[in-house]
N, CA, C and O atoms as a Tripos MOL2 file, in Angstrom:
@<TRIPOS>MOLECULE
protein
  248   247    62     0     0
PROTEIN
NO_CHARGES

@<TRIPOS>ATOM
      1 N         -56.4540   22.9400   21.7450 N.3       1 MET1
      2 CA        -56.4320   21.6300   21.6950 C.3       1 MET1
      3 C         -56.0960   21.0200   20.4930 C.2       1 MET1
      4 O         -55.4750   19.9600   20.4140 O.2       1 MET1
      5 N         -56.6380   21.9020   19.2390 N.am      2 SER2
      6 CA        -56.2740   21.2100   18.1250 C.3       2 SER2
      7 C         -54.5910   20.9480   17.7070 C.2       2 SER2
      8 O         -54.1230   20.0120   17.0590 O.2       2 SER2
      9 N         -53.8950   22.0970   18.3090 N.am      3 SER3
     10 CA        -52.6930   22.2040   18.0350 C.3       3 SER3
     11 C         -51.9330   21.0970   18.8410 C.2       3 SER3
     12 O         -50.8750   20.6790   18.3710 O.2       3 SER3
     13 N         -52.3170   20.6860   19.8120 N.am      4 ALA4
     14 CA        -51.8910   19.5240   20.7300 C.3       4 ALA4
     15 C         -52.1760   18.0790   19.9750 C.2       4 ALA4
     16 O         -51.4330   17.0980   19.9810 O.2       4 ALA4
     17 N         -53.3570   18.2120   19.3770 N.am      5 LEU5
     18 CA        -53.4680   16.7520   18.6990 C.3       5 LEU5
     19 C         -52.6500   16.8380   17.2800 C.2       5 LEU5
     20 O         -52.4530   15.7680   16.7040 O.2       5 LEU5
     21 N         -52.2390   17.8570   16.7760 N.am      6 LEU6
     22 CA        -51.3570   17.9110   15.6360 C.3       6 LEU6
     23 C         -50.0440   17.4670   16.3280 C.2       6 LEU6
     24 O         -49.4350   16.5430   15.7890 O.2       6 LEU6
     25 N         -49.5540   17.9900   17.4120 N.am      7 ASP7
     26 CA        -48.2850   17.6170   17.9460 C.3       7 ASP7
     27 C         -48.2670   16.2200   18.2410 C.2       7 ASP7
     28 O         -47.2660   15.6380   17.8250 O.2       7 ASP7
     29 N         -49.1140   15.5250   18.8540 N.am      8 LEU8
     30 CA        -49.3660   14.1560   19.0880 C.3       8 LEU8
     31 C         -49.3420   13.3160   17.8540 C.2       8 LEU8
     32 O         -48.6800   12.2810   17.7700 O.2       8 LEU8
     33 N         -50.2110   13.8760   16.7460 N.am      9 SER9
     34 CA        -50.1130   13.3030   15.5460 C.3       9 SER9
     35 C         -48.6450   13.1660   14.9920 C.2       9 SER9
     36 O         -48.2260   12.1160   14.5060 O.2       9 SER9
     37 N         -47.8890   14.3370   15.1100 N.am     10 GLY10
     38 CA        -46.5060   14.1500   14.7040 C.3      10 GLY10
     39 C         -45.5900   13.4070   15.1250 C.2      10 GLY10
     40 O         -44.6210   12.9100   14.5500 O.2      10 GLY10
     41 N         -46.0550   13.3440   16.4690 N.am     11 TYR11
     42 CA        -45.1300   12.4560   17.3810 C.3      11 TYR11
     43 C         -45.3400   10.9130   16.8910 C.2      11 TYR11
     44 O         -44.4480   10.1050   16.6330 O.2      11 TYR11
     45 N         -46.6000   10.7350   16.8380 N.am     12 ILE12
     46 CA        -46.8240    9.3300   16.2620 C.3      12 ILE12
     47 C         -46.1910    8.8070   14.8930 C.2      12 ILE12
     48 O         -45.7010    7.6820   14.7850 O.2      12 ILE12
     49 N         -46.2460    9.6370   13.9780 N.am     13 LYS13
     50 CA        -46.0380    9.5870   12.6230 C.3      13 LYS13
     51 C         -44.5530    9.7120   12.6530 C.2      13 LYS13
     52 O         -43.9650    9.2550   11.6730 O.2      13 LYS13
     53 N         -43.8350   10.2550   13.6150 N.am     14 PHE14
     54 CA        -42.2370   10.1050   13.6850 C.3      14 PHE14
     55 C         -42.1410    8.6850   14.3440 C.2      14 PHE14
     56 O         -41.4340    7.8570   13.7700 O.2      14 PHE14
     57 N         -42.7130    8.3710   15.3640 N.am     15 PHE15
     58 CA        -42.2220    7.0230   15.9840 C.3      15 PHE15
     59 C         -42.6640    5.8830   15.2390 C.2      15 PHE15
     60 O         -42.0570    4.8200   15.3670 O.2      15 PHE15
     61 N         -43.6780    5.9830   14.4550 N.am     16 ILE16
     62 CA        -44.0260    4.8450   13.6200 C.3      16 ILE16
     63 C         -42.8610    4.8340   12.1210 C.2      16 ILE16
     64 O         -42.6600    3.7720   11.5320 O.2      16 ILE16
     65 N         -42.3230    5.8820   11.7550 N.am     17 GLY17
     66 CA        -41.2840    5.9870   11.0070 C.3      17 GLY17
     67 C         -39.9180    5.2160   11.4120 C.2      17 GLY17
     68 O         -39.2550    4.3970   10.7740 O.2      17 GLY17
     69 N         -39.7680    5.6770   12.4840 N.am     18 LEU18
     70 CA        -38.4740    5.1760   13.1530 C.3      18 LEU18
     71 C         -38.5960    3.7600   13.6270 C.2      18 LEU18
     72 O         -37.5820    3.0790   13.7810 O.2      18 LEU18
     73 N         -39.8960    3.2470   13.8860 N.am     19 PHE19
     74 CA        -39.9630    1.9070   13.9750 C.3      19 PHE19
     75 C         -39.6430    1.0960   12.7990 C.2      19 PHE19
     76 O         -38.9600    0.0720   12.8040 O.2      19 PHE19
     77 N         -40.1680    1.6160   11.8550 N.am     20 ALA20
     78 CA        -40.1130    1.2170   10.2220 C.3      20 ALA20
     79 C         -38.6230    1.1660   10.0400 C.2      20 ALA20
     80 O         -37.9910    0.1840    9.6520 O.2      20 ALA20
     81 N         -38.2160    2.1480   10.3130 N.am     21 LEU21
     82 CA        -36.5020    2.2600    9.8350 C.3      21 LEU21
     83 C         -35.7570    1.3160   10.8280 C.2      21 LEU21
     84 O         -34.9210    0.6510   10.2170 O.2      21 LEU21
     85 N         -35.7880    1.0670   12.0500 N.am     22 VAL22
     86 CA        -35.0020    0.4830   12.8640 C.3      22 VAL22
     87 C         -35.4880   -1.1050   12.6980 C.2      22 VAL22
     88 O         -34.7010   -2.0370   12.8620 O.2      22 VAL22
     89 N         -36.7720   -1.2680   12.3780 N.am     23 ASN23
     90 CA        -37.0480   -2.9180   12.3970 C.3      23 ASN23
     91 C         -36.6290   -3.8520   13.2890 C.2      23 ASN23
     92 O         -35.9120   -4.8060   12.9870 O.2      23 ASN23
     93 N         -37.0820   -3.5980   14.4630 N.am     24 PRO24
     94 CA        -36.7660   -4.6500   15.7920 C.3      24 PRO24
     95 C         -37.1410   -6.0520   15.4770 C.2      24 PRO24
     96 O         -36.3680   -6.8910   15.9380 O.2      24 PRO24
     97 N         -38.0220   -6.4370   14.8840 N.am     25 VAL25
     98 CA        -38.6650   -7.7380   14.3710 C.3      25 VAL25
     99 C         -37.5780   -8.2500   13.4930 C.2      25 VAL25
    100 O         -37.0050   -9.3020   13.7760 O.2      25 VAL25
    101 N         -37.2280   -7.4520   12.2910 N.am     26 GLY26
    102 CA        -36.3280   -8.0580   11.2020 C.3      26 GLY26
    103 C         -34.8730   -8.1690   11.7350 C.2      26 GLY26
    104 O         -34.1450   -9.0050   11.2000 O.2      26 GLY26
    105 N         -34.3530   -7.3510   12.8050 N.am     27 ILE27
    106 CA        -33.2490   -7.7330   13.4000 C.3      27 ILE27
    107 C         -32.8800   -8.5940   14.5860 C.2      27 ILE27
    108 O         -31.7710   -8.6490   15.1180 O.2      27 ILE27
    109 N         -34.2240   -9.4150   15.0000 N.am     28 LEU28
    110 CA        -33.9960  -10.3120   15.9130 C.3      28 LEU28
    111 C         -33.0310  -11.4900   15.4330 C.2      28 LEU28
    112 O         -32.0680  -11.8290   16.1200 O.2      28 LEU28
    113 N         -33.3160  -12.0390   14.3270 N.am     29 PRO29
    114 CA        -32.4680  -13.3640   13.6920 C.3      29 PRO29
    115 C         -30.9620  -12.8670   13.6480 C.2      29 PRO29
    116 O         -30.0380  -13.6650   13.8040 O.2      29 PRO29
    117 N         -30.7560  -11.5270   13.4310 N.am     30 VAL30
    118 CA        -29.2370  -11.3720   13.3770 C.3      30 VAL30
    119 C         -28.6860  -11.0630   14.8500 C.2      30 VAL30
    120 O         -27.5200  -11.2870   15.1780 O.2      30 VAL30
    121 N         -29.6060  -10.5530   15.6530 N.am     31 PHE31
    122 CA        -28.9980  -10.6690   17.0980 C.3      31 PHE31
    123 C         -28.8290  -11.9240   17.5470 C.2      31 PHE31
    124 O         -27.7980  -12.1770   18.1700 O.2      31 PHE31
    125 N         -29.7600  -12.9000   17.3280 N.am     32 ILE32
    126 CA        -29.7170  -14.3590   17.8830 C.3      32 ILE32
    127 C         -28.4910  -14.7300   17.2820 C.2      32 ILE32
    128 O         -27.6330  -15.0650   18.0990 O.2      32 ILE32
    129 N         -28.1290  -14.7710   15.9880 N.am     33 SER33
    130 CA        -27.0980  -15.4560   15.3070 C.3      33 SER33
    131 C         -25.4450  -14.8720   15.7230 C.2      33 SER33
    132 O         -24.3720  -15.4490   15.5440 O.2      33 SER33
    133 N         -25.6990  -13.6350   16.2840 N.am     34 MET34
    134 CA        -24.4120  -13.1420   16.5960 C.3      34 MET34
    135 C         -24.1560  -13.2240   18.1440 C.2      34 MET34
    136 O         -23.0290  -13.0150   18.5930 O.2      34 MET34
    137 N         -25.2770  -13.5490   18.9930 N.am     35 THR35
    138 CA        -25.0300  -13.9920   20.5130 C.3      35 THR35
    139 C         -25.2720  -15.5110   20.6660 C.2      35 THR35
    140 O         -25.4200  -15.9210   21.8170 O.2      35 THR35
    141 N         -25.3350  -16.4680   19.5660 N.am     36 ASN36
    142 CA        -25.5980  -17.5160   20.0980 C.3      36 ASN36
    143 C         -24.7830  -18.3880   20.9180 C.2      36 ASN36
    144 O         -25.1180  -19.4280   21.4850 O.2      36 ASN36
    145 N         -23.4760  -17.7090   20.8880 N.am     37 TYR37
    146 CA        -22.2370  -18.5590   21.8150 C.3      37 TYR37
    147 C         -22.4850  -18.1720   23.4150 C.2      37 TYR37
    148 O         -21.9380  -18.7710   24.3420 O.2      37 TYR37
    149 N         -23.3630  -17.1150   23.5610 N.am     38 GLN38
    150 CA        -23.6780  -16.5940   24.7140 C.3      38 GLN38
    151 C         -24.6790  -17.5480   25.7290 C.2      38 GLN38
    152 O         -25.6280  -18.1930   25.2830 O.2      38 GLN38
    153 N         -24.3210  -17.5200   27.0640 N.am     39 SER39
    154 CA        -25.3940  -18.0930   27.7160 C.3      39 SER39
    155 C         -26.5930  -16.9940   27.7950 C.2      39 SER39
    156 O         -26.4210  -15.8170   27.4780 O.2      39 SER39
    157 N         -27.7480  -17.4920   28.2260 N.am     40 ASN40
    158 CA        -28.9930  -16.3780   28.3460 C.3      40 ASN40
    159 C         -28.5340  -15.2800   29.4170 C.2      40 ASN40
    160 O         -29.1710  -14.2340   29.2960 O.2      40 ASN40
    161 N         -27.6620  -15.2770   30.3480 N.am     41 ALA41
    162 CA        -27.4420  -14.2250   31.1610 C.3      41 ALA41
    163 C         -26.3430  -13.4150   30.3210 C.2      41 ALA41
    164 O         -26.3840  -12.1900   30.4380 O.2      41 ALA41
    165 N         -25.5600  -13.8580   29.6530 N.am     42 GLY42
    166 CA        -24.7150  -13.1330   28.7610 C.3      42 GLY42
    167 C         -25.3390  -12.2870   27.6470 C.2      42 GLY42
    168 O         -24.9780  -11.1440   27.3670 O.2      42 GLY42
    169 N         -26.3320  -12.9870   27.0340 N.am     43 ARG43
    170 CA        -27.1550  -12.2500   26.1030 C.3      43 ARG43
    171 C         -27.9010  -11.2770   26.8120 C.2      43 ARG43
    172 O         -27.9850  -10.2510   26.1370 O.2      43 ARG43
    173 N         -28.5340  -11.1810   28.0160 N.am     44 ASN44
    174 CA        -29.3670  -10.2960   28.6930 C.3      44 ASN44
    175 C         -28.2730   -9.1160   28.9630 C.2      44 ASN44
    176 O         -28.5890   -7.9400   28.7890 O.2      44 ASN44
    177 N         -27.1750   -9.4340   29.3290 N.am     45 LYS45
    178 CA        -26.1770   -8.2870   29.8050 C.3      45 LYS45
    179 C         -25.8290   -7.6030   28.4300 C.2      45 LYS45
    180 O         -25.5870   -6.3980   28.4920 O.2      45 LYS45
    181 N         -25.7720   -8.2020   27.2170 N.am     46 THR46
    182 CA        -25.4940   -7.5300   25.8680 C.3      46 THR46
    183 C         -26.4850   -6.6130   25.7470 C.2      46 THR46
    184 O         -26.3090   -5.4390   25.4210 O.2      46 THR46
    185 N         -27.7410   -7.2310   26.0540 N.am     47 ILE47
    186 CA        -28.9060   -6.2710   25.7170 C.3      47 ILE47
    187 C         -29.0520   -5.0550   26.4600 C.2      47 ILE47
    188 O         -29.4750   -4.0040   25.9800 O.2      47 ILE47
    189 N         -28.6410   -5.2530   27.8050 N.am     48 LEU48
    190 CA        -28.8480   -4.0510   28.6370 C.3      48 LEU48
    191 C         -27.8750   -2.9150   28.2320 C.2      48 LEU48
    192 O         -28.0950   -1.7080   28.1240 O.2      48 LEU48
    193 N         -26.6510   -3.6830   28.0240 N.am     49 LEU49
    194 CA        -25.3810   -2.6570   27.6960 C.3      49 LEU49
    195 C         -25.5720   -1.9470   26.2690 C.2      49 LEU49
    196 O         -24.9140   -0.9580   25.9480 O.2      49 LEU49
    197 N         -26.5650   -2.5640   25.4170 N.am     50 GLN50
    198 CA        -26.9270   -1.8710   24.1090 C.3      50 GLN50
    199 C         -27.6880   -0.6400   24.4610 C.2      50 GLN50
    200 O         -27.3750    0.4960   24.1050 O.2      50 GLN50
    201 N         -28.7870   -0.9890   25.2410 N.am     51 ILE51
    202 CA        -29.7730    0.1310   25.6630 C.3      51 ILE51
    203 C         -29.3400    1.0780   26.3290 C.2      51 ILE51
    204 O         -29.7680    2.2260   26.2110 O.2      51 ILE51
    205 N         -28.2970    0.6750   27.2380 N.am     52 HIS52
    206 CA        -27.5850    1.9650   28.1540 C.3      52 HIS52
    207 C         -26.7980    2.7070   26.9740 C.2      52 HIS52
    208 O         -27.0060    3.9190   26.9230 O.2      52 HIS52
    209 N         -26.0620    2.2580   26.1650 N.am     53 GLN53
    210 CA        -25.3440    2.9830   25.0460 C.3      53 GLN53
    211 C         -26.2500    3.8080   24.2130 C.2      53 GLN53
    212 O         -25.8760    4.9610   23.9970 O.2      53 GLN53
    213 N         -27.4100    3.4090   23.6940 N.am     54 LEU54
    214 CA        -28.4550    3.8910   23.0120 C.3      54 LEU54
    215 C         -29.0380    5.1200   23.7560 C.2      54 LEU54
    216 O         -29.1210    6.2140   23.1980 O.2      54 LEU54
    217 N         -29.3660    4.9470   24.7970 N.am     55 LEU55
    218 CA        -30.1080    5.9890   25.6530 C.3      55 LEU55
    219 C         -28.8120    7.1360   26.1940 C.2      55 LEU55
    220 O         -29.0050    8.3390   26.3720 O.2      55 LEU55
    221 N         -27.8300    6.6050   26.3400 N.am     56 SER56
    222 CA        -26.7730    7.6940   26.5000 C.3      56 SER56
    223 C         -26.3890    8.5930   25.4570 C.2      56 SER56
    224 O         -26.0290    9.7600   25.6050 O.2      56 SER56
    225 N         -26.4970    7.9470   24.3830 N.am     57 PHE57
    226 CA        -26.1100    8.5540   23.0520 C.3      57 PHE57
    227 C         -27.2010    9.5380   22.9590 C.2      57 PHE57
    228 O         -26.8360   10.7120   23.0100 O.2      57 PHE57
    229 N         -28.6130    9.2860   22.8200 N.am     58 TYR58
    230 CA        -29.5170   10.2970   22.8460 C.3      58 TYR58
    231 C         -29.6890   11.2930   23.8170 C.2      58 TYR58
    232 O         -30.1910   12.3620   23.4710 O.2      58 TYR58
    233 N         -29.2930   11.0760   25.1730 N.am     59 VAL59
    234 CA        -29.4810   11.8670   26.2950 C.3      59 VAL59
    235 C         -28.4340   13.0620   25.9730 C.2      59 VAL59
    236 O         -28.6870   14.2660   26.0090 O.2      59 VAL59
    237 N         -26.9800   12.3400   25.5930 N.am     60 HIS60
    238 CA        -26.1320   13.4100   25.4440 C.3      60 HIS60
    239 C         -26.2040   14.3000   24.2220 C.2      60 HIS60
    240 O         -25.7400   15.4400   24.2380 O.2      60 HIS60
    241 N         -26.8230   13.7400   23.1090 N.am     61 HIS61
    242 CA        -26.9460   14.6120   22.1170 C.3      61 HIS61
    243 C         -28.1770   15.3350   21.8520 C.2      61 HIS61
    244 O         -28.2660   16.1540   20.9370 O.2      61 HIS61
    245 N         -29.1010   15.0520   22.6180 N.am     62 TYR62
    246 CA        -30.5380   15.8940   22.4560 C.3      62 TYR62
    247 C         -30.7720   16.4310   23.7720 C.2      62 TYR62
    248 O         -31.7720   17.1150   23.9890 O.2      62 TYR62
@<TRIPOS>BOND
     1     1     2 1
     2     2     3 1
     3     3     4 2
     4     3     5 am
     5     5     6 1
     6     6     7 1
     7     7     8 2
     8     7     9 am
     9     9    10 1
    10    10    11 1
    11    11    12 2
    12    11    13 am
    13    13    14 1
    14    14    15 1
    15    15    16 2
    16    15    17 am
    17    17    18 1
    18    18    19 1
    19    19    20 2
    20    19    21 am
    21    21    22 1
    22    22    23 1
    23    23    24 2
    24    23    25 am
    25    25    26 1
    26    26    27 1
    27    27    28 2
    28    27    29 am
    29    29    30 1
    30    30    31 1
    31    31    32 2
    32    31    33 am
    33    33    34 1
    34    34    35 1
    35    35    36 2
    36    35    37 am
    37    37    38 1
    38    38    39 1
    39    39    40 2
    40    39    41 am
    41    41    42 1
    42    42    43 1
    43    43    44 2
    44    43    45 am
    45    45    46 1
    46    46    47 1
    47    47    48 2
    48    47    49 am
    49    49    50 1
    50    50    51 1
    51    51    52 2
    52    51    53 am
    53    53    54 1
    54    54    55 1
    55    55    56 2
    56    55    57 am
    57    57    58 1
    58    58    59 1
    59    59    60 2
    60    59    61 am
    61    61    62 1
    62    62    63 1
    63    63    64 2
    64    63    65 am
    65    65    66 1
    66    66    67 1
    67    67    68 2
    68    67    69 am
    69    69    70 1
    70    70    71 1
    71    71    72 2
    72    71    73 am
    73    73    74 1
    74    74    75 1
    75    75    76 2
    76    75    77 am
    77    77    78 1
    78    78    79 1
    79    79    80 2
    80    79    81 am
    81    81    82 1
    82    82    83 1
    83    83    84 2
    84    83    85 am
    85    85    86 1
    86    86    87 1
    87    87    88 2
    88    87    89 am
    89    89    90 1
    90    90    91 1
    91    91    92 2
    92    91    93 am
    93    93    94 1
    94    94    95 1
    95    95    96 2
    96    95    97 am
    97    97    98 1
    98    98    99 1
    99    99   100 2
   100    99   101 am
   101   101   102 1
   102   102   103 1
   103   103   104 2
   104   103   105 am
   105   105   106 1
   106   106   107 1
   107   107   108 2
   108   107   109 am
   109   109   110 1
   110   110   111 1
   111   111   112 2
   112   111   113 am
   113   113   114 1
   114   114   115 1
   115   115   116 2
   116   115   117 am
   117   117   118 1
   118   118   119 1
   119   119   120 2
   120   119   121 am
   121   121   122 1
   122   122   123 1
   123   123   124 2
   124   123   125 am
   125   125   126 1
   126   126   127 1
   127   127   128 2
   128   127   129 am
   129   129   130 1
   130   130   131 1
   131   131   132 2
   132   131   133 am
   133   133   134 1
   134   134   135 1
   135   135   136 2
   136   135   137 am
   137   137   138 1
   138   138   139 1
   139   139   140 2
   140   139   141 am
   141   141   142 1
   142   142   143 1
   143   143   144 2
   144   143   145 am
   145   145   146 1
   146   146   147 1
   147   147   148 2
   148   147   149 am
   149   149   150 1
   150   150   151 1
   151   151   152 2
   152   151   153 am
   153   153   154 1
   154   154   155 1
   155   155   156 2
   156   155   157 am
   157   157   158 1
   158   158   159 1
   159   159   160 2
   160   159   161 am
   161   161   162 1
   162   162   163 1
   163   163   164 2
   164   163   165 am
   165   165   166 1
   166   166   167 1
   167   167   168 2
   168   167   169 am
   169   169   170 1
   170   170   171 1
   171   171   172 2
   172   171   173 am
   173   173   174 1
   174   174   175 1
   175   175   176 2
   176   175   177 am
   177   177   178 1
   178   178   179 1
   179   179   180 2
   180   179   181 am
   181   181   182 1
   182   182   183 1
   183   183   184 2
   184   183   185 am
   185   185   186 1
   186   186   187 1
   187   187   188 2
   188   187   189 am
   189   189   190 1
   190   190   191 1
   191   191   192 2
   192   191   193 am
   193   193   194 1
   194   194   195 1
   195   195   196 2
   196   195   197 am
   197   197   198 1
   198   198   199 1
   199   199   200 2
   200   199   201 am
   201   201   202 1
   202   202   203 1
   203   203   204 2
   204   203   205 am
   205   205   206 1
   206   206   207 1
   207   207   208 2
   208   207   209 am
   209   209   210 1
   210   210   211 1
   211   211   212 2
   212   211   213 am
   213   213   214 1
   214   214   215 1
   215   215   216 2
   216   215   217 am
   217   217   218 1
   218   218   219 1
   219   219   220 2
   220   219   221 am
   221   221   222 1
   222   222   223 1
   223   223   224 2
   224   223   225 am
   225   225   226 1
   226   226   227 1
   227   227   228 2
   228   227   229 am
   229   229   230 1
   230   230   231 1
   231   231   232 2
   232   231   233 am
   233   233   234 1
   234   234   235 1
   235   235   236 2
   236   235   237 am
   237   237   238 1
   238   238   239 1
   239   239   240 2
   240   239   241 am
   241   241   242 1
   242   242   243 1
   243   243   244 2
   244   243   245 am
   245   245   246 1
   246   246   247 1
   247   247   248 2
@<TRIPOS>SUBSTRUCTURE
     1 MET1         2 RESIDUE 1 A MET
     2 SER2         6 RESIDUE 1 A SER
     3 SER3        10 RESIDUE 1 A SER
     4 ALA4        14 RESIDUE 1 A ALA
     5 LEU5        18 RESIDUE 1 A LEU
     6 LEU6        22 RESIDUE 1 A LEU
     7 ASP7        26 RESIDUE 1 A ASP
     8 LEU8        30 RESIDUE 1 A LEU
     9 SER9        34 RESIDUE 1 A SER
    10 GLY10       38 RESIDUE 1 A GLY
    11 TYR11       42 RESIDUE 1 A TYR
    12 ILE12       46 RESIDUE 1 A ILE
    13 LYS13       50 RESIDUE 1 A LYS
    14 PHE14       54 RESIDUE 1 A PHE
    15 PHE15       58 RESIDUE 1 A PHE
    16 ILE16       62 RESIDUE 1 A ILE
    17 GLY17       66 RESIDUE 1 A GLY
    18 LEU18       70 RESIDUE 1 A LEU
    19 PHE19       74 RESIDUE 1 A PHE
    20 ALA20       78 RESIDUE 1 A ALA
    21 LEU21       82 RESIDUE 1 A LEU
    22 VAL22       86 RESIDUE 1 A VAL
    23 ASN23       90 RESIDUE 1 A ASN
    24 PRO24       94 RESIDUE 1 A PRO
    25 VAL25       98 RESIDUE 1 A VAL
    26 GLY26      102 RESIDUE 1 A GLY
    27 ILE27      106 RESIDUE 1 A ILE
    28 LEU28      110 RESIDUE 1 A LEU
    29 PRO29      114 RESIDUE 1 A PRO
    30 VAL30      118 RESIDUE 1 A VAL
    31 PHE31      122 RESIDUE 1 A PHE
    32 ILE32      126 RESIDUE 1 A ILE
    33 SER33      130 RESIDUE 1 A SER
    34 MET34      134 RESIDUE 1 A MET
    35 THR35      138 RESIDUE 1 A THR
    36 ASN36      142 RESIDUE 1 A ASN
    37 TYR37      146 RESIDUE 1 A TYR
    38 GLN38      150 RESIDUE 1 A GLN
    39 SER39      154 RESIDUE 1 A SER
    40 ASN40      158 RESIDUE 1 A ASN
    41 ALA41      162 RESIDUE 1 A ALA
    42 GLY42      166 RESIDUE 1 A GLY
    43 ARG43      170 RESIDUE 1 A ARG
    44 ASN44      174 RESIDUE 1 A ASN
    45 LYS45      178 RESIDUE 1 A LYS
    46 THR46      182 RESIDUE 1 A THR
    47 ILE47      186 RESIDUE 1 A ILE
    48 LEU48      190 RESIDUE 1 A LEU
    49 LEU49      194 RESIDUE 1 A LEU
    50 GLN50      198 RESIDUE 1 A GLN
    51 ILE51      202 RESIDUE 1 A ILE
    52 HIS52      206 RESIDUE 1 A HIS
    53 GLN53      210 RESIDUE 1 A GLN
    54 LEU54      214 RESIDUE 1 A LEU
    55 LEU55      218 RESIDUE 1 A LEU
    56 SER56      222 RESIDUE 1 A SER
    57 PHE57      226 RESIDUE 1 A PHE
    58 TYR58      230 RESIDUE 1 A TYR
    59 VAL59      234 RESIDUE 1 A VAL
    60 HIS60      238 RESIDUE 1 A HIS
    61 HIS61      242 RESIDUE 1 A HIS
    62 TYR62      246 RESIDUE 1 A TYR
């Protein structure tokens, strides 16, 4: 059980580091300024497209 906790701890540390690296809160103003010409539906489509591309990249490479 101790090794499982270490594995969980490792995962938590990894995702906290990844979250800090990506900084989704800090990138929000950039995303809004780059998509301010789009309607809400267009902005949502852009978000879904980017999520799809990101997930496809990770699934393909890992």
